mmCIF file of C-alpha atoms in Angstrom:
data_model
loop_
_atom_site.group_PDB
_atom_site.id
_atom_site.type_symbol
_atom_site.label_atom_id
_atom_site.label_comp_id
_atom_site.label_asym_id
_atom_site.label_seq_id
_atom_site.Cartn_x
_atom_site.Cartn_y
_atom_site.Cartn_z
ATOM 1 C CA MET O 1 11.119 -53.903 17.302
ATOM 2 C CA LEU O 2 9.213 -51.580 19.606
ATOM 3 C CA PHE O 3 8.616 -48.111 18.179
ATOM 4 C CA ARG O 4 9.263 -45.230 20.538
ATOM 5 C CA SER O 5 7.793 -41.886 19.585
ATOM 6 C CA ARG O 6 10.124 -38.968 19.184
ATOM 7 C CA ARG O 7 10.052 -36.576 22.117
ATOM 8 C CA VAL O 8 10.725 -32.852 22.188
ATOM 9 C CA LEU O 9 10.874 -30.443 25.117
ATOM 10 C CA LEU O 10 9.988 -26.864 24.160
ATOM 11 C CA ALA O 11 10.638 -23.929 26.478
ATOM 12 C CA PRO O 12 10.734 -20.139 26.317
ATOM 13 C CA ALA O 13 13.571 -18.313 27.998
ATOM 14 C CA PRO O 14 12.676 -17.100 31.493
ATOM 15 C CA GLY O 15 10.913 -13.783 31.498
ATOM 16 C CA GLU O 16 9.745 -14.084 27.903
ATOM 17 C CA GLN O 17 6.385 -12.361 27.652
ATOM 18 C CA HIS O 18 5.341 -13.918 24.370
ATOM 19 C CA THR O 19 4.859 -17.677 24.534
ATOM 20 C CA PHE O 20 2.335 -17.861 21.699
ATOM 21 C CA GLY O 21 5.098 -18.695 19.207
ATOM 22 C CA VAL O 22 6.289 -21.642 21.301
ATOM 23 C CA SER O 23 2.754 -22.959 21.623
ATOM 24 C CA MET O 24 2.338 -22.702 17.835
ATOM 25 C CA VAL O 25 5.608 -24.577 17.269
ATOM 26 C CA SER O 26 4.374 -27.307 19.615
ATOM 27 C CA GLU O 27 1.328 -27.769 17.366
ATOM 28 C CA PHE O 28 3.569 -28.294 14.323
ATOM 29 C CA PHE O 29 5.522 -30.941 16.239
ATOM 30 C CA ILE O 30 2.322 -32.704 17.317
ATOM 31 C CA ARG O 31 1.057 -32.764 13.728
ATOM 32 C CA ALA O 32 4.399 -34.250 12.652
ATOM 33 C CA GLY O 33 3.948 -37.108 15.137
ATOM 34 C CA TRP O 34 6.153 -35.907 17.980
ATOM 35 C CA GLU O 35 5.342 -36.202 21.666
ATOM 36 C CA VAL O 36 5.654 -32.650 22.980
ATOM 37 C CA THR O 37 6.337 -31.356 26.456
ATOM 38 C CA PHE O 38 5.794 -27.610 26.601
ATOM 39 C CA THR O 39 7.227 -25.745 29.574
ATOM 40 C CA GLU O 40 5.571 -22.362 29.674
ATOM 41 C CA GLY O 41 7.608 -19.875 31.673
ATOM 42 C CA ASN O 42 9.783 -22.434 33.446
ATOM 43 C CA THR O 43 13.340 -21.805 34.532
ATOM 44 C CA ARG O 44 16.497 -23.357 33.119
ATOM 45 C CA ALA O 45 16.743 -25.495 36.257
ATOM 46 C CA ASN O 46 13.313 -26.962 35.548
ATOM 47 C CA ALA O 47 14.281 -27.832 31.974
ATOM 48 C CA ILE O 48 17.465 -29.461 33.257
ATOM 49 C CA ASP O 49 15.462 -31.461 35.796
ATOM 50 C CA MET O 50 13.148 -32.616 33.027
ATOM 51 C CA VAL O 51 15.947 -33.873 30.740
ATOM 52 C CA GLU O 52 17.588 -35.608 33.713
ATOM 53 C CA GLN O 53 14.377 -37.474 34.527
ATOM 54 C CA ASP O 54 12.997 -38.238 31.053
ATOM 55 C CA TRP O 55 14.385 -39.048 27.619
ATOM 56 C CA PHE O 56 14.022 -36.315 25.014
ATOM 57 C CA ASP O 57 15.351 -36.533 21.485
ATOM 58 C CA VAL O 58 15.426 -32.756 21.090
ATOM 59 C CA VAL O 59 15.055 -29.706 23.289
ATOM 60 C CA GLY O 60 14.039 -26.382 21.784
ATOM 61 C CA PHE O 61 14.369 -22.948 23.338
ATOM 62 C CA SER O 62 12.601 -19.795 22.197
ATOM 63 C CA VAL O 63 14.423 -16.537 22.789
ATOM 64 C CA GLY O 64 13.236 -13.069 21.914
ATOM 65 C CA SER O 65 16.222 -10.842 22.663
ATOM 66 C CA GLU O 66 19.994 -10.731 22.836
ATOM 67 C CA SER O 67 19.804 -10.137 26.582
ATOM 68 C CA ARG O 68 18.929 -13.847 26.990
ATOM 69 C CA LEU O 69 21.881 -15.246 25.000
ATOM 70 C CA ASP O 70 24.183 -15.746 28.007
ATOM 71 C CA TRP O 71 21.371 -17.533 29.845
ATOM 72 C CA LEU O 72 20.781 -19.697 26.770
ATOM 73 C CA LYS O 73 24.453 -20.612 26.290
ATOM 74 C CA LYS O 74 24.732 -21.739 29.911
ATOM 75 C CA GLY O 75 21.413 -23.565 29.696
ATOM 76 C CA ILE O 76 22.427 -25.508 26.584
ATOM 77 C CA ALA O 77 25.730 -26.543 28.168
ATOM 78 C CA ASP O 78 23.879 -27.724 31.285
ATOM 79 C CA ILE O 79 21.295 -29.624 29.213
ATOM 80 C CA ARG O 80 24.021 -31.426 27.278
ATOM 81 C CA ALA O 81 25.934 -32.300 30.465
ATOM 82 C CA ARG O 82 22.965 -33.636 32.390
ATOM 83 C CA SER O 83 20.521 -35.047 29.852
ATOM 84 C CA ARG O 84 19.633 -38.761 29.929
ATOM 85 C CA ASN O 85 20.144 -38.593 26.160
ATOM 86 C CA HIS O 86 23.860 -37.910 25.847
ATOM 87 C CA ASP O 87 23.364 -37.009 22.196
ATOM 88 C CA ILE O 88 20.355 -34.724 22.605
ATOM 89 C CA GLY O 89 19.641 -32.313 19.769
ATOM 90 C CA VAL O 90 19.276 -28.650 20.709
ATOM 91 C CA MET O 91 17.258 -26.203 18.658
ATOM 92 C CA VAL O 92 16.803 -22.496 19.196
ATOM 93 C CA GLY O 93 14.141 -20.282 17.765
ATOM 94 C CA GLY O 94 12.845 -16.763 17.685
ATOM 95 C CA PRO O 95 13.323 -13.711 15.504
ATOM 96 C CA ILE O 96 16.768 -13.055 16.949
ATOM 97 C CA PHE O 97 18.130 -16.188 15.225
ATOM 98 C CA VAL O 98 16.491 -15.365 11.910
ATOM 99 C CA LEU O 99 18.109 -11.922 11.993
ATOM 100 C CA ASN O 100 21.454 -13.200 13.353
ATOM 101 C CA PRO O 101 22.040 -16.846 12.299
ATOM 102 C CA GLY O 102 25.549 -16.776 13.816
ATOM 103 C CA PHE O 103 23.964 -16.739 17.274
ATOM 104 C CA VAL O 104 22.967 -20.403 16.798
ATOM 105 C CA ALA O 105 26.587 -21.593 17.000
ATOM 106 C CA GLN O 106 27.480 -18.914 19.543
ATOM 107 C CA VAL O 107 25.048 -20.378 22.092
ATOM 108 C CA GLY O 108 26.027 -23.982 21.296
ATOM 109 C CA ALA O 109 22.818 -25.086 19.576
ATOM 110 C CA ASP O 110 22.642 -27.605 16.745
ATOM 111 C CA GLY O 111 20.219 -25.672 14.601
ATOM 112 C CA THR O 112 17.293 -23.352 14.126
ATOM 113 C CA ALA O 113 14.291 -23.149 11.864
ATOM 114 C CA ILE O 114 12.991 -20.052 10.168
ATOM 115 C CA ASP O 115 9.442 -20.846 11.273
ATOM 116 C CA GLY O 116 7.312 -23.355 13.126
ATOM 117 C CA LEU O 117 6.571 -25.384 10.021
ATOM 118 C CA GLN O 118 10.292 -26.025 9.501
ATOM 119 C CA ALA O 119 11.033 -26.842 13.163
ATOM 120 C CA PRO O 120 9.951 -30.524 13.098
ATOM 121 C CA MET O 121 11.964 -31.072 9.905
ATOM 122 C CA CYS O 122 15.052 -29.601 11.550
ATOM 123 C CA ALA O 123 14.514 -31.830 14.588
ATOM 124 C CA GLU O 124 14.041 -34.896 12.345
ATOM 125 C CA ALA O 125 17.374 -34.129 10.696
ATOM 126 C CA MET O 126 19.058 -34.012 14.120
ATOM 127 C CA VAL O 127 17.593 -37.380 15.107
ATOM 128 C CA ALA O 128 18.564 -38.906 11.741
ATOM 129 C CA GLU O 129 22.141 -37.638 12.113
ATOM 130 C CA ARG O 130 22.352 -39.141 15.593
ATOM 131 C CA SER O 131 21.150 -42.487 14.189
ATOM 132 C CA ARG O 132 23.762 -42.358 11.417
ATOM 133 C CA ARG O 133 26.510 -41.725 13.976
ATOM 134 C CA LEU O 134 25.344 -44.613 16.146
ATOM 135 C CA VAL O 135 25.333 -47.023 13.207
ATOM 136 C CA LYS O 136 28.763 -45.828 12.120
ATOM 137 C CA ASP O 137 30.136 -46.240 15.658
ATOM 138 C CA GLN O 138 28.758 -49.788 15.865
ATOM 139 C CA HIS O 139 30.368 -50.738 12.568
ATOM 140 C CA GLU O 140 33.735 -49.345 13.646
ATOM 141 C CA ARG O 141 33.825 -51.477 16.809
#
């Protein structure tokens, strides 16, 4: 069996001034063995193009304020509709989600982590859940 590394796409919301947090999160993913694509300052359309062209297990968005939540909700829906991985995991991060955990479901994400150290573990859980569903579906056929 050929091993394929896990892949994550990390992106800040457009207009975010502080991308240091996203770059730190990318380091935690790299240390956990993930292949990371970091899109500094790219638009939602660019992220959608990337998931259409390449396989990603998880996409993670960093958002700093409530003013970006509508953008994020639309972006997540577009990612899910157009991703090569029809069961892609979606994470969101930033202080807004720590302060308001209900925003995670409101924007249509699968989860969040309280910090960068927890982010790869959250992503691993998403990938493991997808694998469990695939095995279950195969057994039910």
